[in-house]
Amino acid sequence: MPLSCWLRSLGVFLLPAPCWAPRERWLGFLQRPSLAYGCPVLGAWHSARWWCQVWTEEPRAFSSSVRMNGNQKLDAYNQEKQNFIQHFSQIVKVLTEKELGHPEIGDAIARLKEVLEYNALGGKYNRGLTVVQAFQELVEPKKQDAESLQRALTVGWCVELLQAFFLVSDDIMDSSLTRRGQICWYQKPGIGLDAINDALLLEASIYRLLKFYCREQPYYLNLLE
């Protein structure tokens, strides 16, 4: 096939806009019968003309469409993030509510609640949200019931708690001053090296949550491992 014919059918319209001749010239050129009959790529005229119109005659409409789709995706992501954050209250409830007023361990449970709320919140939640998004993409829609979604949200928060455990420990080792825009947990008055124990509380919370939500599931052992 001659190079000129191939370029007409597949790609002059891919050049940057400043390199183009006036729109009328190109649209007339693309309407030549030789394009349809002299080239085996049928339908190229339609696609080329459409792209010419998009990039010359209707660039604003095209840009608006792209922005609209981008905004829709952003709104969906923000809604997922909001749902994920709201589930944290359920996490704290499961871990603390039953024993919060216990005469012997009530103080320890109150400390756990404070540790959770200070160290697990305030990040970008990318790790936890990835778990939820993987669930939505990989699990069949008919199996995505409310109970399964609750488990996915919980496993996502387990990942966030694991990250919090690492960060509290890392801040102590590095003598860091701030974390996520606030003073590091161990730097707070009255905390100090007790934060090492608090970090272990965060880690232990992961296993309690997995047992509470996923004990009857066939993948429970895989999660623990």
CSV table of C-alpha atoms in Angstrom, one decimal:
chain,number,residue,atom,x,y,z
A,1,MET,CA,0.0,0.0,0.0
A,2,PRO,CA,1.4,3.5,-0.8
A,3,LEU,CA,2.5,5.4,2.2
A,4,SER,CA,0.3,8.3,1.3
A,5,CYS,CA,-2.8,6.1,1.3
A,6,TRP,CA,-1.9,4.5,4.6
A,7,LEU,CA,-1.5,7.9,6.2
A,8,ARG,CA,-4.8,9.1,4.9
A,9,SER,CA,-6.6,6.1,6.3
A,10,LEU,CA,-5.0,5.8,9.6
A,11,GLY,CA,-3.4,8.8,10.9
A,12,VAL,CA,-2.9,12.3,9.7
A,13,PHE,CA,-5.6,13.2,12.1
A,14,LEU,CA,-3.3,12.0,15.0
A,15,LEU,CA,-0.9,14.9,14.4
A,16,PRO,CA,-1.0,17.8,17.0
A,17,ALA,CA,-3.6,20.4,16.1
A,18,PRO,CA,-1.0,23.2,15.4
A,19,CYS,CA,0.4,21.1,12.5
A,20,TRP,CA,-3.0,20.8,10.8
A,21,ALA,CA,-4.1,22.7,7.7
A,22,PRO,CA,-7.5,24.5,7.9
A,23,ARG,CA,-10.4,22.3,8.9
A,24,GLU,CA,-12.3,22.7,5.6
A,25,ARG,CA,-9.3,21.5,3.6
A,26,TRP,CA,-8.9,18.3,5.7
A,27,LEU,CA,-12.5,17.4,5.8
A,28,GLY,CA,-12.7,17.8,2.0
A,29,PHE,CA,-9.5,15.7,1.6
A,30,LEU,CA,-11.0,12.9,3.7
A,31,GLN,CA,-14.1,12.8,1.5
A,32,ARG,CA,-12.1,11.9,-1.6
A,33,PRO,CA,-13.4,8.6,-3.1
A,34,SER,CA,-9.8,7.3,-3.5
A,35,LEU,CA,-9.7,6.9,0.3
A,36,ALA,CA,-12.5,4.4,0.3
A,37,TYR,CA,-11.7,2.6,-3.0
A,38,GLY,CA,-7.9,2.8,-3.0
A,39,CYS,CA,-7.4,1.6,0.5
A,40,PRO,CA,-8.4,-1.7,2.2
A,41,VAL,CA,-9.2,-0.1,5.5
A,42,LEU,CA,-12.9,0.4,5.2
A,43,GLY,CA,-14.5,2.9,7.5
A,44,ALA,CA,-11.4,4.9,8.1
A,45,TRP,CA,-13.1,8.0,6.6
A,46,HIS,CA,-15.8,7.9,9.2
A,47,SER,CA,-13.4,7.6,12.1
A,48,ALA,CA,-11.0,10.2,10.7
A,49,ARG,CA,-13.7,12.7,10.0
A,50,TRP,CA,-15.1,12.2,13.5
A,51,TRP,CA,-11.8,12.8,15.2
A,52,CYS,CA,-11.2,15.9,13.0
A,53,GLN,CA,-14.6,17.3,14.1
A,54,VAL,CA,-13.8,16.5,17.7
A,55,TRP,CA,-10.4,18.1,17.7
A,56,THR,CA,-11.2,21.2,15.5
A,57,GLU,CA,-14.9,22.0,15.6
A,58,GLU,CA,-16.0,20.7,19.0
A,59,PRO,CA,-12.9,20.8,21.3
A,60,ARG,CA,-14.8,22.5,24.1
A,61,ALA,CA,-17.6,19.9,24.1
A,62,PHE,CA,-15.1,17.1,24.1
A,63,SER,CA,-13.2,18.6,27.0
A,64,SER,CA,-16.4,19.1,28.9
A,65,SER,CA,-17.3,15.5,28.4
A,66,VAL,CA,-13.9,14.4,29.7
A,67,ARG,CA,-14.3,16.6,32.7
A,68,MET,CA,-17.7,15.3,33.4
A,69,ASN,CA,-16.6,11.7,33.3
A,70,GLY,CA,-13.6,12.6,35.6
A,71,ASN,CA,-15.9,14.4,38.0
A,72,GLN,CA,-18.2,11.4,38.1
A,73,LYS,CA,-15.4,9.0,38.9
A,74,LEU,CA,-14.1,11.5,41.6
A,75,ASP,CA,-17.6,11.6,43.2
A,76,ALA,CA,-17.8,7.8,43.2
A,77,TYR,CA,-14.4,7.6,44.9
A,78,ASN,CA,-15.3,10.2,47.5
A,79,GLN,CA,-18.5,8.3,48.3
A,80,GLU,CA,-16.5,5.0,48.7
A,81,LYS,CA,-14.1,6.8,50.9
A,82,GLN,CA,-16.8,8.3,53.0
A,83,ASN,CA,-18.5,4.9,53.5
A,84,PHE,CA,-15.1,3.4,54.5
A,85,ILE,CA,-14.5,6.1,57.1
A,86,GLN,CA,-18.0,5.7,58.5
A,87,HIS,CA,-17.4,2.0,59.0
A,88,PHE,CA,-14.6,2.9,61.5
A,89,SER,CA,-17.2,3.6,64.2
A,90,GLN,CA,-18.4,0.0,63.8
A,91,ILE,CA,-14.8,-1.2,64.1
A,92,VAL,CA,-14.4,0.7,67.4
A,93,LYS,CA,-17.7,-0.5,68.6
A,94,VAL,CA,-16.9,-4.2,68.0
A,95,LEU,CA,-13.5,-3.8,69.8
A,96,THR,CA,-14.5,-1.8,72.8
A,97,GLU,CA,-18.3,-1.5,73.5
A,98,LYS,CA,-18.9,-4.8,75.2
A,99,GLU,CA,-16.1,-4.5,77.8
A,100,LEU,CA,-15.8,-0.7,78.0
A,101,GLY,CA,-17.4,-0.6,81.5
A,102,HIS,CA,-15.8,-3.8,82.8
A,103,PRO,CA,-14.6,-3.2,86.4
A,104,GLU,CA,-11.2,-4.9,85.8
A,105,ILE,CA,-10.3,-4.2,82.2
A,106,GLY,CA,-12.4,-1.1,81.5
A,107,ASP,CA,-9.5,1.2,81.7
A,108,ALA,CA,-7.5,-0.8,79.2
A,109,ILE,CA,-10.4,-0.8,76.8
A,110,ALA,CA,-10.8,2.9,77.2
A,111,ARG,CA,-7.1,3.3,76.4
A,112,LEU,CA,-7.6,1.0,73.3
A,113,LYS,CA,-10.4,3.2,72.1
A,114,GLU,CA,-8.2,6.3,72.4
A,115,VAL,CA,-5.3,4.6,70.6
A,116,LEU,CA,-7.6,3.6,67.7
A,117,GLU,CA,-9.2,7.0,67.2
A,118,TYR,CA,-5.9,8.8,67.4
A,119,ASN,CA,-3.7,6.6,65.2
A,120,ALA,CA,-6.0,4.9,62.7
A,121,LEU,CA,-7.7,8.0,61.4
A,122,GLY,CA,-6.3,10.9,59.4
A,123,GLY,CA,-4.5,9.2,56.5
A,124,LYS,CA,-5.4,8.8,52.9
A,125,TYR,CA,-6.9,5.3,53.4
A,126,ASN,CA,-5.5,4.1,50.1
A,127,ARG,CA,-4.5,0.7,51.4
A,128,GLY,CA,-7.9,0.0,53.0
A,129,LEU,CA,-9.9,1.3,50.0
A,130,THR,CA,-7.8,-0.9,47.7
A,131,VAL,CA,-9.3,-3.9,49.5
A,132,VAL,CA,-12.8,-2.7,49.0
A,133,GLN,CA,-12.2,-1.9,45.4
A,134,ALA,CA,-10.7,-5.3,44.8
A,135,PHE,CA,-13.7,-6.9,46.3
A,136,GLN,CA,-16.0,-4.9,44.0
A,137,GLU,CA,-14.0,-5.9,41.0
A,138,LEU,CA,-13.3,-9.5,41.6
A,139,VAL,CA,-16.4,-10.8,43.4
A,140,GLU,CA,-19.4,-11.7,41.3
A,141,PRO,CA,-22.1,-9.0,41.6
A,142,LYS,CA,-24.7,-11.5,42.9
A,143,LYS,CA,-22.4,-12.3,45.8
A,144,GLN,CA,-21.8,-8.6,46.8
A,145,ASP,CA,-24.4,-8.5,49.5
A,146,ALA,CA,-24.4,-6.2,52.5
A,147,GLU,CA,-22.8,-8.8,54.7
A,148,SER,CA,-19.9,-9.4,52.3
A,149,LEU,CA,-19.4,-5.7,51.9
A,150,GLN,CA,-19.1,-5.4,55.7
A,151,ARG,CA,-16.4,-8.0,55.7
A,152,ALA,CA,-14.5,-6.3,52.9
A,153,LEU,CA,-14.7,-3.0,54.7
A,154,THR,CA,-13.4,-4.7,57.9
A,155,VAL,CA,-10.5,-6.3,56.1
A,156,GLY,CA,-9.7,-3.0,54.6
A,157,TRP,CA,-9.6,-1.5,58.1
A,158,CYS,CA,-7.4,-4.3,59.3
A,159,VAL,CA,-4.9,-3.2,56.7
A,160,GLU,CA,-5.1,0.3,58.0
A,161,LEU,CA,-4.6,-0.9,61.6
A,162,LEU,CA,-1.5,-2.8,60.5
A,163,GLN,CA,-0.2,0.4,58.9
A,164,ALA,CA,-1.0,2.3,62.1
A,165,PHE,CA,0.9,-0.3,64.1
A,166,PHE,CA,4.0,0.2,61.9
A,167,LEU,CA,3.8,3.9,62.0
A,168,VAL,CA,3.5,4.2,65.8
A,169,SER,CA,6.6,1.9,66.2
A,170,ASP,CA,8.5,3.7,63.4
A,171,ASP,CA,7.9,7.1,65.0
A,172,ILE,CA,9.5,5.9,68.2
A,173,MET,CA,12.5,4.4,66.4
A,174,ASP,CA,13.0,7.5,64.3
A,175,SER,CA,12.3,10.0,67.1
A,176,SER,CA,9.7,11.6,64.8
A,177,LEU,CA,7.8,14.7,66.0
A,178,THR,CA,4.6,14.7,63.9
A,179,ARG,CA,2.5,12.3,62.0
A,180,ARG,CA,-0.4,13.1,59.7
A,181,GLY,CA,-0.4,16.7,60.8
A,182,GLN,CA,-0.5,16.1,64.5
A,183,ILE,CA,2.0,15.3,67.2
A,184,CYS,CA,3.2,11.7,67.2
A,185,TRP,CA,1.4,9.4,69.7
A,186,TYR,CA,4.5,8.7,71.8
A,187,GLN,CA,5.2,12.4,72.0
A,188,LYS,CA,1.9,13.1,73.8
A,189,PRO,CA,2.1,13.9,77.5
A,190,GLY,CA,1.8,10.8,79.6
A,191,ILE,CA,2.4,8.4,76.7
A,192,GLY,CA,6.2,8.1,76.1
A,193,LEU,CA,7.4,4.5,75.6
A,194,ASP,CA,4.0,3.1,76.6
A,195,ALA,CA,3.3,3.7,73.0
A,196,ILE,CA,5.2,0.4,72.3
A,197,ASN,CA,2.4,-1.4,74.1
A,198,ASP,CA,-0.2,0.7,72.3
A,199,ALA,CA,1.3,-0.4,69.0
A,200,LEU,CA,0.9,-4.0,70.0
A,201,LEU,CA,-2.8,-3.3,70.9
A,202,LEU,CA,-3.3,-2.1,67.3
A,203,GLU,CA,-1.8,-5.3,66.0
A,204,ALA,CA,-3.9,-7.5,68.3
A,205,SER,CA,-7.0,-5.7,67.2
A,206,ILE,CA,-6.5,-7.0,63.7
A,207,TYR,CA,-6.9,-10.6,64.8
A,208,ARG,CA,-9.9,-9.9,66.9
A,209,LEU,CA,-11.7,-8.2,64.0
A,210,LEU,CA,-10.8,-11.0,61.6
A,211,LYS,CA,-12.1,-13.6,64.1
A,212,PHE,CA,-15.3,-11.6,64.7
A,213,TYR,CA,-16.2,-11.0,61.0
A,214,CYS,CA,-14.5,-13.8,59.0
A,215,ARG,CA,-14.2,-16.8,61.3
A,216,GLU,CA,-16.8,-18.8,59.4
A,217,GLN,CA,-15.4,-18.0,56.0
A,218,PRO,CA,-13.2,-20.4,54.0
A,219,TYR,CA,-10.5,-17.8,53.5
A,220,TYR,CA,-10.1,-17.1,57.2
A,221,LEU,CA,-6.9,-19.0,57.5
A,222,ASN,CA,-5.4,-17.3,54.5
A,223,LEU,CA,-6.2,-13.9,56.0
A,224,LEU,CA,-4.3,-14.8,59.2
A,225,GLU,CA,-1.3,-16.0,57.3
